[in-house]
Structures are given as C-alpha cells and as structure tokens.
Amino acid sequence: MDNKEKIYNKLMDIVKEENVKVDEMLRDHLYTRLGGKADFFITPSTYEEIQNVVKFSKEEDVPFTLLGNGSNLIIKDGGIRGIVINLKHLDKISSEGNTVVAQSGARIIDASYYALEQHLSGLEFACGIPGTVGGALYMNAGAYGGEIKDVLDYAFVVDKEGNLVKRLASELDLDYRTSNIPDNGDIVVEATFNLTPGNYEDIKAVMDDLTYKRESKQPLEYPSCGSVFKRPPGYFAGKLIQDSKLQGTTIGGAEVSTKHAGFIVNKDNATTTDYIALIEHVQNTVKEKFGVDLEREVRIIGEDPE
Ligand SMILES: Cc1cc2nc3c(=O)[nH]c(=O)nc-3n(C[C@H](O)[C@H](O)[C@H](O)COP(=O)(O)OP(=O)(O)OC[C@H]3O[C@@H](n4cnc5c(N)ncnc54)[C@H](O)[C@@H]3O)c2cc1C
C-alpha cells in the first residue's frame, strides 16, 4: 500500500468516505475562484473528527491547511500538498439569552442575520463580510467601525496537539486584522458572541444601510479577495492605486477594479499567476510614484504550478 492510499484510508476512517476527496480543485470551493488542487480535501462534521485529523497529521507528519470561504486567501495554481480541511459542515448557529453561538464553518453574514432575528445588536457590522466565523476570528474581521473583538466572548478551538480548548476573547490578542490564532496553530470550531438586546427595526435599518454602502462601492458582481492591501500609515491604499491610474489594468483575467481601486477582481477565469502578477505590478507602480510600500492584507499560500 503506498503512502497516498494509507492516508486516504485513514482519513476515510476519521471523517467517512463521502467527506474525503482526492485531487480536488480548490477554486471550486473558494470565493476568489482561484487555486489548484488539494491532495486530500476533507469536510469533517464534528469537533472530534477535527481533533483526530490533527492528531493523525502530527503522528504521520502529513501537513494540513485550513480553509474557510477563501475570501481572504489566494491559493497558487499548483494547489496544496497534504490535507486541506474545510469546515462547511460545521455551520450551526444558535442563541442563549443575549449570546449567539456559531460554529466556525457558518458564514459570519448568517450569524449577523441570525442575531437580527433574535433582536440582538452587535453583529450588524458583519452583515456583508463574505467569510466564515472561523475566518473572521482569525483576522479579527471588521467593517464600518465594528470588529469581532467588540463582540466575541470566547471561542472553542482545537489546538495543535488536537485538544479541544476554550479561549477567552482576551486570550486571542485580537487587534487590527490580526489575532494569535495562526501563531498558536489553533483551529477555531465555535464562537460565542455577547450581544445587546435591541429593536428589530433599528438593527435592520443599520444592516440595510451598510449593505447599500457596500453594494454601491464594492465590485460584488465578480469574485475577489476583498481589499488586497492593508491601509499604509497615513494613506489609503485605494486612493494611492487610483492616483496611480491603475484602475482597469488587467493581467490575464485579473483586473484592478474600476469600481473600487483597493480590489483586484477575477473578471474572466484568472489564474492565480495572473492575480499575483497584477498585485506585484500595483505594488511596484505605487512605490515608484509615491514611495509607499503596499503591504498585502490577503495571504498567498500553496505551490507554484509545475
Ligand atoms: C467582497 C469582499 C469584502 C470583504 N469585506 C471585508 C470587510 O469589510 N472586513 C473584513 O475584515 N474583511 C473583509 N473581507 C475579507 C474576508 O471576507 C474576511 O477576512 C473573512 O474573515 C475571511 O474569512 P474566510 O472564511 O473567507 O477565510 P479564508 O480566506 O478561507 O481564510 C483566511 C485565513 O483564516 C484561516 N481560517 C479560516 N477558518 C479558520 C478556522 N476555523 N480556524 C482558524 N483559522 C481559520 C485560514 O487558514 C486562512 O489562513 C472581504 C472580502 C471580500 C471578498
């Protein structure tokens, strides 16, 4: 039995046959619609299965990579070796008193609308962020003056030894678009948000207003990874890109959005190679014109194509 077959059999034991795919095309699962194949693509449906995958990965030295909705992640065209874990089956959302408890594969947009239905205020800011709850905690997602840090009470994570551990929000070092989740190697499996009772119509009015603002400013008609660059101190990335006359520039199927200069859209079946070349072109042009280094917000992972 070769190693690939051994890994496949073990993963089937852990998460069941229907939840293991081999050589799965990742772009089909990601908001960006970019990225090559995963050796093994698995979709666990319990916390225990995740714990067992982490333990197996450690024991057998098979690397794993965690994917949310792929809205802040660019995967290269050569794909990802080893195991890719996707938590789309862990998407339950419930509430107790003034809290909303969401499994990490649930969309943060759904958690936001769920809170509205419970007449709970605090997650309005998240009503248009196209990531999962896990992805939102990982980078302390935020918008329009709100962020995860304001509302998170605690999370359950699977740590790198495979233990299920409770982490208080104060233990996660949540800061502007960062947390210590990557450094700790934690997999978030569940989050509890502490919200405030509010009036349904008032909460909905805020969400409608934010949705209108987002739809009028962002190129939501195309796949993208959102804002590609962090805000450089003292500047706005979008303004620098606009003033560099880069909007509408294309490489292959990737384009600097004509609607929002901070976005690069996958307009016409772009490859990741196109996308990365365009990111670098934008960085070089802005550096040349304004002397400012644009740091990527979005992570790029995976292998170069052969
Ligand atoms: C149109 C558009 C608009 C956006 N607007 C905003 C915005 O207003 N504010 C904002 O903050 N972001 C915004 N984003 C970026 C993105 O949606 C957020 O960063 C989101 O939180 C990413 O979640 P995801 O599930 O897509 O994560 P992914 O992109 O899949 O992954 C990002 C990182 O999170 C890690 N991760 C994912 N799930 C888990 C987990 N369960 N446990 C541990 N690590 C995990 C991954 O390993 C990866 O390193 C936008 C993106 C787009 C495309």
mmCIF file of C-alpha atoms and ligand atoms in Angstrom:
data_model
loop_
_atom_site.group_PDB
_atom_site.id
_atom_site.type_symbol
_atom_site.label_atom_id
_atom_site.label_comp_id
_atom_site.label_asym_id
_atom_site.label_seq_id
_atom_site.Cartn_x
_atom_site.Cartn_y
_atom_site.Cartn_z
ATOM 1 C CA MET A 1 0.000 0.000 0.000
ATOM 2 C CA ASP A 2 1.558 3.337 -0.968
ATOM 3 C CA ASN A 3 1.538 6.331 1.327
ATOM 4 C CA LYS A 4 -1.261 8.135 -0.524
ATOM 5 C CA GLU A 5 -3.566 5.147 -0.165
ATOM 6 C CA LYS A 6 -2.691 4.837 3.524
ATOM 7 C CA ILE A 7 -3.548 8.495 4.134
ATOM 8 C CA TYR A 8 -6.788 8.158 2.153
ATOM 9 C CA ASN A 9 -7.872 5.094 4.148
ATOM 10 C CA LYS A 10 -7.106 6.736 7.467
ATOM 11 C CA LEU A 11 -8.957 9.927 6.533
ATOM 12 C CA MET A 12 -11.969 7.837 5.466
ATOM 13 C CA ASP A 13 -11.907 6.170 8.898
ATOM 14 C CA ILE A 14 -11.906 9.543 10.600
ATOM 15 C CA VAL A 15 -14.403 11.616 8.580
ATOM 16 C CA LYS A 16 -16.272 8.996 6.484
ATOM 17 C CA GLU A 17 -15.804 8.241 2.801
ATOM 18 C CA GLU A 18 -18.191 10.878 1.447
ATOM 19 C CA ASN A 19 -16.212 13.594 3.213
ATOM 20 C CA VAL A 20 -12.829 12.810 1.635
ATOM 21 C CA LYS A 21 -11.956 13.917 -1.908
ATOM 22 C CA VAL A 22 -8.680 13.337 -3.703
ATOM 23 C CA ASP A 23 -7.119 15.871 -6.113
ATOM 24 C CA GLU A 24 -9.997 18.248 -5.533
ATOM 25 C CA MET A 25 -9.926 21.542 -7.446
ATOM 26 C CA LEU A 26 -9.823 24.201 -4.743
ATOM 27 C CA ARG A 27 -11.041 27.107 -6.839
ATOM 28 C CA ASP A 28 -14.483 25.463 -6.836
ATOM 29 C CA HIS A 29 -14.676 25.973 -3.059
ATOM 30 C CA LEU A 30 -13.287 29.475 -2.736
ATOM 31 C CA TYR A 31 -14.839 32.900 -3.008
ATOM 32 C CA THR A 32 -11.862 34.070 -5.093
ATOM 33 C CA ARG A 33 -12.379 31.247 -7.635
ATOM 34 C CA LEU A 34 -8.584 30.832 -7.725
ATOM 35 C CA GLY A 35 -6.270 27.937 -6.911
ATOM 36 C CA GLY A 36 -5.155 24.472 -7.978
ATOM 37 C CA LYS A 37 -5.768 21.024 -6.493
ATOM 38 C CA ALA A 38 -5.593 19.681 -2.944
ATOM 39 C CA ASP A 39 -4.109 16.198 -2.473
ATOM 40 C CA PHE A 40 -6.866 15.479 0.071
ATOM 41 C CA PHE A 41 -9.892 17.691 0.674
ATOM 42 C CA ILE A 42 -11.867 16.780 3.769
ATOM 43 C CA THR A 43 -15.039 18.157 5.328
ATOM 44 C CA PRO A 44 -15.331 16.971 8.965
ATOM 45 C CA SER A 45 -18.686 17.256 10.676
ATOM 46 C CA THR A 46 -17.768 17.011 14.371
ATOM 47 C CA TYR A 47 -15.181 18.605 16.642
ATOM 48 C CA GLU A 48 -13.899 15.129 17.486
ATOM 49 C CA GLU A 49 -13.215 14.393 13.821
ATOM 50 C CA ILE A 50 -11.150 17.585 13.610
ATOM 51 C CA GLN A 51 -9.226 16.560 16.731
ATOM 52 C CA ASN A 52 -8.492 13.157 15.202
ATOM 53 C CA VAL A 53 -7.340 14.682 11.901
ATOM 54 C CA VAL A 54 -4.944 16.998 13.779
ATOM 55 C CA LYS A 55 -3.552 14.058 15.775
ATOM 56 C CA PHE A 56 -3.179 11.940 12.624
ATOM 57 C CA SER A 57 -1.456 14.795 10.782
ATOM 58 C CA LYS A 58 1.023 15.150 13.644
ATOM 59 C CA GLU A 59 1.682 11.436 14.074
ATOM 60 C CA GLU A 60 2.165 10.750 10.359
ATOM 61 C CA ASP A 61 3.777 14.105 9.558
ATOM 62 C CA VAL A 62 1.228 14.946 6.862
ATOM 63 C CA PRO A 63 0.683 18.726 6.745
ATOM 64 C CA PHE A 64 -2.810 20.201 6.857
ATOM 65 C CA THR A 65 -4.186 23.561 5.729
ATOM 66 C CA LEU A 66 -7.414 25.080 6.896
ATOM 67 C CA LEU A 67 -9.787 26.838 4.519
ATOM 68 C CA GLY A 68 -12.791 28.957 5.348
ATOM 69 C CA ASN A 69 -14.723 30.505 2.498
ATOM 70 C CA GLY A 70 -11.479 31.581 0.809
ATOM 71 C CA SER A 71 -12.419 35.251 0.800
ATOM 72 C CA ASN A 72 -9.115 36.432 2.229
ATOM 73 C CA LEU A 73 -6.795 33.840 0.825
ATOM 74 C CA ILE A 74 -5.177 33.274 -2.543
ATOM 75 C CA ILE A 75 -4.114 29.746 -3.374
ATOM 76 C CA LYS A 76 -1.476 29.264 -6.056
ATOM 77 C CA ASP A 77 -2.155 27.323 -9.249
ATOM 78 C CA GLY A 78 -0.019 24.363 -8.088
ATOM 79 C CA GLY A 79 -2.522 23.771 -5.274
ATOM 80 C CA ILE A 80 -1.833 22.450 -1.776
ATOM 81 C CA ARG A 81 0.045 19.299 -0.796
ATOM 82 C CA GLY A 82 -1.256 17.236 2.092
ATOM 83 C CA ILE A 83 -4.679 17.644 3.685
ATOM 84 C CA VAL A 84 -7.000 20.604 3.196
ATOM 85 C CA ILE A 85 -9.674 20.907 5.892
ATOM 86 C CA ASN A 86 -12.894 22.735 5.118
ATOM 87 C CA LEU A 87 -15.467 23.231 7.890
ATOM 88 C CA LYS A 88 -18.565 23.823 5.777
ATOM 89 C CA HIS A 89 -20.490 21.055 7.597
ATOM 90 C CA LEU A 90 -19.984 22.821 10.942
ATOM 91 C CA ASP A 91 -22.402 25.646 10.293
ATOM 92 C CA LYS A 92 -24.918 25.604 13.165
ATOM 93 C CA ILE A 93 -25.951 28.859 14.776
ATOM 94 C CA SER A 94 -27.986 29.089 17.985
ATOM 95 C CA SER A 95 -28.670 31.550 20.755
ATOM 96 C CA GLU A 96 -28.960 31.576 24.520
ATOM 97 C CA GLY A 97 -30.005 34.732 26.320
ATOM 98 C CA ASN A 98 -28.041 37.600 24.825
ATOM 99 C CA THR A 99 -25.458 35.384 23.148
ATOM 100 C CA VAL A 100 -25.213 33.943 19.672
ATOM 101 C CA VAL A 101 -23.190 30.735 19.382
ATOM 102 C CA ALA A 102 -21.925 29.946 15.885
ATOM 103 C CA GLN A 103 -19.903 27.004 14.635
ATOM 104 C CA SER A 104 -16.848 28.157 12.756
ATOM 105 C CA GLY A 105 -17.923 26.979 9.294
ATOM 106 C CA ALA A 106 -21.071 29.130 9.434
ATOM 107 C CA ARG A 107 -20.944 32.306 7.408
ATOM 108 C CA ILE A 108 -20.477 35.410 9.560
ATOM 109 C CA ILE A 109 -23.186 37.032 7.385
ATOM 110 C CA ASP A 110 -25.608 34.310 8.539
ATOM 111 C CA ALA A 111 -24.611 34.868 12.189
ATOM 112 C CA SER A 112 -25.313 38.568 11.701
ATOM 113 C CA TYR A 113 -28.811 37.929 10.252
ATOM 114 C CA TYR A 114 -29.477 35.291 12.919
ATOM 115 C CA ALA A 115 -28.722 37.910 15.596
ATOM 116 C CA LEU A 116 -31.179 40.270 13.896
ATOM 117 C CA GLU A 117 -33.900 37.593 14.092
ATOM 118 C CA GLN A 118 -33.193 37.287 17.843
ATOM 119 C CA HIS A 119 -33.424 41.110 18.180
ATOM 120 C CA LEU A 120 -29.766 41.199 19.259
ATOM 121 C CA SER A 121 -27.463 44.046 18.318
ATOM 122 C CA GLY A 122 -23.657 43.997 17.850
ATOM 123 C CA LEU A 123 -23.041 41.918 14.721
ATOM 124 C CA GLU A 124 -24.523 44.425 12.257
ATOM 125 C CA PHE A 125 -21.029 45.387 11.016
ATOM 126 C CA ALA A 126 -20.523 41.809 9.752
ATOM 127 C CA CYS A 127 -23.627 41.636 7.563
ATOM 128 C CA GLY A 128 -21.614 41.900 4.320
ATOM 129 C CA ILE A 129 -18.322 40.169 5.151
ATOM 130 C CA PRO A 130 -18.260 37.066 2.927
ATOM 131 C CA GLY A 131 -16.185 34.827 5.217
ATOM 132 C CA THR A 132 -16.826 32.128 7.790
ATOM 133 C CA VAL A 133 -16.979 32.676 11.535
ATOM 134 C CA GLY A 134 -13.564 30.946 11.849
ATOM 135 C CA GLY A 135 -12.012 33.158 9.168
ATOM 136 C CA ALA A 136 -13.499 36.240 10.829
ATOM 137 C CA LEU A 137 -11.927 35.407 14.205
ATOM 138 C CA TYR A 138 -8.586 34.544 12.582
ATOM 139 C CA MET A 139 -8.189 38.076 11.276
ATOM 140 C CA ASN A 140 -10.449 39.970 13.683
ATOM 141 C CA ALA A 141 -12.624 40.945 10.733
ATOM 142 C CA GLY A 142 -14.254 44.328 10.939
ATOM 143 C CA ALA A 143 -16.112 46.950 8.966
ATOM 144 C CA TYR A 144 -17.778 50.326 9.403
ATOM 145 C CA GLY A 145 -16.438 50.847 12.933
ATOM 146 C CA GLY A 146 -17.200 47.366 14.304
ATOM 147 C CA GLU A 147 -14.961 44.338 14.681
ATOM 148 C CA ILE A 148 -15.037 40.817 16.105
ATOM 149 C CA LYS A 149 -13.087 41.992 19.170
ATOM 150 C CA ASP A 150 -16.075 44.136 20.249
ATOM 151 C CA VAL A 151 -18.485 41.209 20.499
ATOM 152 C CA LEU A 152 -16.556 37.960 20.944
ATOM 153 C CA ASP A 153 -16.916 36.442 24.410
ATOM 154 C CA TYR A 154 -14.994 33.192 23.899
ATOM 155 C CA ALA A 155 -14.197 30.531 21.348
ATOM 156 C CA PHE A 156 -13.579 26.810 21.354
ATOM 157 C CA VAL A 157 -10.537 25.769 19.374
ATOM 158 C CA VAL A 158 -8.743 22.540 18.535
ATOM 159 C CA ASP A 159 -5.134 23.253 19.468
ATOM 160 C CA LYS A 160 -2.112 21.895 17.634
ATOM 161 C CA GLU A 161 -1.992 18.826 19.895
ATOM 162 C CA GLY A 162 -5.583 18.008 18.991
ATOM 163 C CA ASN A 163 -7.149 19.113 22.307
ATOM 164 C CA LEU A 164 -10.479 20.941 22.438
ATOM 165 C CA VAL A 165 -9.759 24.127 24.415
ATOM 166 C CA LYS A 166 -11.794 27.181 25.449
ATOM 167 C CA ARG A 167 -10.104 30.515 24.728
ATOM 168 C CA LEU A 168 -11.477 33.784 26.114
ATOM 169 C CA ALA A 169 -11.540 36.673 23.633
ATOM 170 C CA SER A 170 -8.928 38.421 25.799
ATOM 171 C CA GLU A 171 -6.555 35.484 25.202
ATOM 172 C CA LEU A 172 -6.666 35.790 21.398
ATOM 173 C CA ASP A 173 -4.699 39.080 21.032
ATOM 174 C CA LEU A 174 -7.359 40.447 18.700
ATOM 175 C CA ASP A 175 -6.081 43.614 17.039
ATOM 176 C CA TYR A 176 -6.427 45.423 13.693
ATOM 177 C CA ARG A 177 -6.964 42.487 11.283
ATOM 178 C CA THR A 178 -4.872 40.092 13.392
ATOM 179 C CA SER A 179 -5.054 37.578 16.216
ATOM 180 C CA ASN A 180 -2.704 34.987 17.716
ATOM 181 C CA ILE A 181 -4.723 32.136 16.162
ATOM 182 C CA PRO A 182 -2.124 31.477 13.403
ATOM 183 C CA ASP A 183 0.818 31.646 15.831
ATOM 184 C CA ASN A 184 -0.855 29.185 18.191
ATOM 185 C CA GLY A 185 -1.857 26.889 15.330
ATOM 186 C CA ASP A 186 -5.446 26.827 16.629
ATOM 187 C CA ILE A 187 -8.441 25.709 14.603
ATOM 188 C CA VAL A 188 -11.485 27.687 15.713
ATOM 189 C CA VAL A 189 -14.513 25.392 15.934
ATOM 190 C CA GLU A 190 -17.074 27.594 17.692
ATOM 191 C CA ALA A 191 -17.532 31.198 18.756
ATOM 192 C CA THR A 192 -19.811 32.786 21.354
ATOM 193 C CA PHE A 193 -20.753 36.414 20.776
ATOM 194 C CA ASN A 194 -22.039 38.614 23.583
ATOM 195 C CA LEU A 195 -24.712 40.908 22.137
ATOM 196 C CA THR A 196 -27.139 43.540 23.375
ATOM 197 C CA PRO A 197 -30.936 43.360 23.167
ATOM 198 C CA GLY A 198 -32.193 45.844 20.587
ATOM 199 C CA ASN A 199 -35.116 46.814 18.435
ATOM 200 C CA TYR A 200 -35.541 44.691 15.273
ATOM 201 C CA GLU A 201 -36.319 47.653 13.019
ATOM 202 C CA ASP A 202 -33.351 49.675 14.315
ATOM 203 C CA ILE A 203 -30.910 46.781 13.849
ATOM 204 C CA LYS A 204 -32.297 46.069 10.368
ATOM 205 C CA ALA A 205 -32.019 49.733 9.366
ATOM 206 C CA VAL A 206 -28.300 49.719 10.228
ATOM 207 C CA MET A 207 -27.758 46.478 8.273
ATOM 208 C CA ASP A 208 -29.681 47.786 5.252
ATOM 209 C CA ASP A 209 -27.618 50.964 5.274
ATOM 210 C CA LEU A 210 -24.306 49.042 5.452
ATOM 211 C CA THR A 211 -25.455 46.698 2.677
ATOM 212 C CA TYR A 212 -26.334 49.657 0.482
ATOM 213 C CA LYS A 213 -22.929 51.264 1.139
ATOM 214 C CA ARG A 214 -21.128 48.009 0.331
ATOM 215 C CA GLU A 215 -23.107 47.260 -2.812
ATOM 216 C CA SER A 216 -22.636 50.760 -4.185
ATOM 217 C CA LYS A 217 -18.863 50.810 -3.579
ATOM 218 C CA GLN A 218 -17.616 47.226 -3.987
ATOM 219 C CA PRO A 219 -17.434 45.120 -7.180
ATOM 220 C CA LEU A 220 -19.518 42.300 -5.691
ATOM 221 C CA GLU A 221 -20.507 41.080 -9.159
ATOM 222 C CA TYR A 222 -17.053 39.444 -9.569
ATOM 223 C CA PRO A 223 -15.065 37.006 -7.419
ATOM 224 C CA SER A 224 -12.297 38.748 -5.456
ATOM 225 C CA CYS A 225 -10.417 38.603 -2.182
ATOM 226 C CA GLY A 226 -11.748 41.943 -0.940
ATOM 227 C CA SER A 227 -9.240 44.660 -0.104
ATOM 228 C CA VAL A 228 -5.904 43.302 -1.263
ATOM 229 C CA PHE A 229 -3.711 45.687 0.735
ATOM 230 C CA LYS A 230 -3.571 46.912 4.323
ATOM 231 C CA ARG A 231 -4.017 50.597 4.974
ATOM 232 C CA PRO A 232 -0.489 52.093 4.886
ATOM 233 C CA PRO A 233 0.113 54.502 7.806
ATOM 234 C CA GLY A 234 -1.053 57.966 6.767
ATOM 235 C CA TYR A 235 -2.557 56.879 3.434
ATOM 236 C CA PHE A 236 -5.437 54.933 1.872
ATOM 237 C CA ALA A 237 -4.365 52.065 -0.398
ATOM 238 C CA GLY A 238 -7.339 52.596 -2.748
ATOM 239 C CA LYS A 239 -6.558 56.305 -3.196
ATOM 240 C CA LEU A 240 -2.871 55.603 -3.957
ATOM 241 C CA ILE A 241 -3.898 52.998 -6.562
ATOM 242 C CA GLN A 242 -6.491 55.340 -8.061
ATOM 243 C CA ASP A 243 -3.981 58.214 -8.225
ATOM 244 C CA SER A 244 -1.510 55.853 -9.925
ATOM 245 C CA LYS A 245 -4.133 55.433 -12.690
ATOM 246 C CA LEU A 246 -4.108 51.680 -12.219
ATOM 247 C CA GLN A 247 -7.865 51.062 -12.266
ATOM 248 C CA GLY A 248 -8.863 48.904 -15.227
ATOM 249 C CA THR A 249 -5.324 47.477 -15.614
ATOM 250 C CA THR A 250 -5.512 43.760 -16.422
ATOM 251 C CA ILE A 251 -3.147 40.818 -16.472
ATOM 252 C CA GLY A 252 -4.820 37.750 -17.958
ATOM 253 C CA GLY A 253 -8.271 37.518 -16.404
ATOM 254 C CA ALA A 254 -7.419 39.655 -13.336
ATOM 255 C CA GLU A 255 -8.309 43.347 -13.227
ATOM 256 C CA VAL A 256 -7.768 46.256 -10.824
ATOM 257 C CA SER A 257 -11.428 47.034 -10.188
ATOM 258 C CA THR A 258 -12.839 50.086 -11.903
ATOM 259 C CA LYS A 259 -15.404 50.365 -9.086
ATOM 260 C CA HIS A 260 -13.068 50.160 -6.053
ATOM 261 C CA ALA A 261 -9.321 50.620 -6.589
ATOM 262 C CA GLY A 262 -8.432 48.536 -3.497
ATOM 263 C CA PHE A 263 -9.967 45.412 -5.065
ATOM 264 C CA ILE A 264 -8.498 43.128 -7.732
ATOM 265 C CA VAL A 265 -11.288 41.123 -9.335
ATOM 266 C CA ASN A 266 -11.221 37.743 -11.025
ATOM 267 C CA LYS A 267 -13.031 39.077 -14.054
ATOM 268 C CA ASP A 268 -12.522 36.356 -16.599
ATOM 269 C CA ASN A 269 -11.227 32.992 -15.343
ATOM 270 C CA ALA A 270 -7.988 34.449 -13.996
ATOM 271 C CA THR A 271 -5.235 32.122 -12.859
ATOM 272 C CA THR A 272 -3.532 32.806 -9.563
ATOM 273 C CA THR A 273 -0.379 33.526 -11.549
ATOM 274 C CA ASP A 274 -2.230 36.425 -13.294
ATOM 275 C CA TYR A 275 -3.570 37.652 -9.990
ATOM 276 C CA ILE A 276 -0.205 37.676 -8.203
ATOM 277 C CA ALA A 277 1.496 39.362 -11.177
ATOM 278 C CA LEU A 278 -1.121 42.130 -11.008
ATOM 279 C CA ILE A 279 -0.687 42.557 -7.234
ATOM 280 C CA GLU A 280 3.077 42.959 -7.745
ATOM 281 C CA HIS A 281 2.526 45.394 -10.618
ATOM 282 C CA VAL A 282 0.312 47.541 -8.361
ATOM 283 C CA GLN A 283 2.869 47.425 -5.512
ATOM 284 C CA ASN A 284 5.743 48.404 -7.834
ATOM 285 C CA THR A 285 3.812 51.231 -9.505
ATOM 286 C CA VAL A 286 2.647 52.769 -6.197
ATOM 287 C CA LYS A 287 6.177 52.510 -4.794
ATOM 288 C CA GLU A 288 7.597 54.215 -7.892
ATOM 289 C CA LYS A 289 5.022 57.039 -7.920
ATOM 290 C CA PHE A 290 4.553 57.721 -4.214
ATOM 291 C CA GLY A 291 7.385 55.884 -2.433
ATOM 292 C CA VAL A 292 4.825 53.941 -0.362
ATOM 293 C CA ASP A 293 5.075 50.190 0.276
ATOM 294 C CA LEU A 294 1.697 48.489 -0.020
ATOM 295 C CA GLU A 295 1.590 45.505 2.298
ATOM 296 C CA ARG A 296 -0.760 42.687 1.334
ATOM 297 C CA GLU A 297 -3.701 42.015 3.646
ATOM 298 C CA VAL A 298 -4.566 38.852 1.782
ATOM 299 C CA ARG A 299 -2.463 35.698 2.353
ATOM 300 C CA ILE A 300 -0.986 33.762 -0.573
ATOM 301 C CA ILE A 301 -0.366 30.053 0.014
ATOM 302 C CA GLY A 302 0.250 26.847 -1.911
ATOM 303 C CA GLU A 303 2.617 25.630 -4.606
ATOM 304 C CA ASP A 304 3.696 27.251 -7.845
ATOM 305 C CA PRO A 305 2.474 25.361 -10.934
ATOM 306 C CA GLU A 306 4.964 22.900 -12.451
HETATM 307 C C1 LIG B 1 -16.037 41.341 -1.323
HETATM 308 C C2 LIG B 1 -15.270 41.195 -0.039
HETATM 309 C C3 LIG B 1 -15.493 42.067 1.004
HETATM 310 C C4 LIG B 1 -14.787 41.936 2.201
HETATM 311 N N1 LIG B 1 -15.036 42.817 3.208
HETATM 312 C C5 LIG B 1 -14.371 42.699 4.376
HETATM 313 C C6 LIG B 1 -14.613 43.614 5.444
HETATM 314 O O1 LIG B 1 -15.411 44.536 5.348
HETATM 315 N N2 LIG B 1 -13.917 43.448 6.596
HETATM 316 C C7 LIG B 1 -13.007 42.443 6.752
HETATM 317 O O2 LIG B 1 -12.433 42.338 7.838
HETATM 318 N N3 LIG B 1 -12.760 41.560 5.764
HETATM 319 C C8 LIG B 1 -13.405 41.663 4.578
HETATM 320 N N4 LIG B 1 -13.151 40.778 3.569
HETATM 321 C C9 LIG B 1 -12.139 39.723 3.749
HETATM 322 C C10 LIG B 1 -12.700 38.380 4.252
HETATM 323 O O3 LIG B 1 -14.052 38.192 3.924
HETATM 324 C C11 LIG B 1 -12.522 38.255 5.741
HETATM 325 O O4 LIG B 1 -11.165 38.350 6.076
HETATM 326 C C12 LIG B 1 -13.034 36.912 6.294
HETATM 327 O O5 LIG B 1 -12.969 36.967 7.688
HETATM 328 C C13 LIG B 1 -12.229 35.726 5.786
HETATM 329 O O6 LIG B 1 -12.930 34.550 6.135
HETATM 330 P P1 LIG B 1 -12.847 33.224 5.239
HETATM 331 O O7 LIG B 1 -13.689 32.200 5.879
HETATM 332 O O8 LIG B 1 -13.128 33.527 3.826
HETATM 333 O O9 LIG B 1 -11.312 32.853 5.452
HETATM 334 P P2 LIG B 1 -10.302 32.258 4.381
HETATM 335 O O10 LIG B 1 -9.988 33.287 3.351
HETATM 336 O O11 LIG B 1 -10.748 30.924 3.916
HETATM 337 O O12 LIG B 1 -9.029 32.055 5.296
HETATM 338 C C14 LIG B 1 -8.315 33.163 5.821
HETATM 339 C C15 LIG B 1 -7.403 32.639 6.926
HETATM 340 O O13 LIG B 1 -8.222 32.230 8.010
HETATM 341 C C16 LIG B 1 -7.858 30.914 8.412
HETATM 342 N N5 LIG B 1 -9.052 30.247 8.925
HETATM 343 C C17 LIG B 1 -10.237 30.053 8.266
HETATM 344 N N6 LIG B 1 -11.087 29.380 9.068
HETATM 345 C C18 LIG B 1 -10.433 29.165 10.240
HETATM 346 C C19 LIG B 1 -10.771 28.499 11.459
HETATM 347 N N7 LIG B 1 -11.959 27.913 11.645
HETATM 348 N N8 LIG B 1 -9.843 28.448 12.437
HETATM 349 C C20 LIG B 1 -8.624 29.019 12.273
HETATM 350 N N9 LIG B 1 -8.238 29.642 11.138
HETATM 351 C C21 LIG B 1 -9.138 29.719 10.145
HETATM 352 C C22 LIG B 1 -7.347 30.249 7.152
HETATM 353 O O14 LIG B 1 -6.492 29.170 7.444
HETATM 354 C C23 LIG B 1 -6.616 31.398 6.488
HETATM 355 O O15 LIG B 1 -5.306 31.500 6.950
HETATM 356 C C24 LIG B 1 -13.835 40.893 2.354
HETATM 357 C C25 LIG B 1 -13.626 40.003 1.296
HETATM 358 C C26 LIG B 1 -14.326 40.150 0.110
HETATM 359 C C27 LIG B 1 -14.078 39.161 -0.996
#
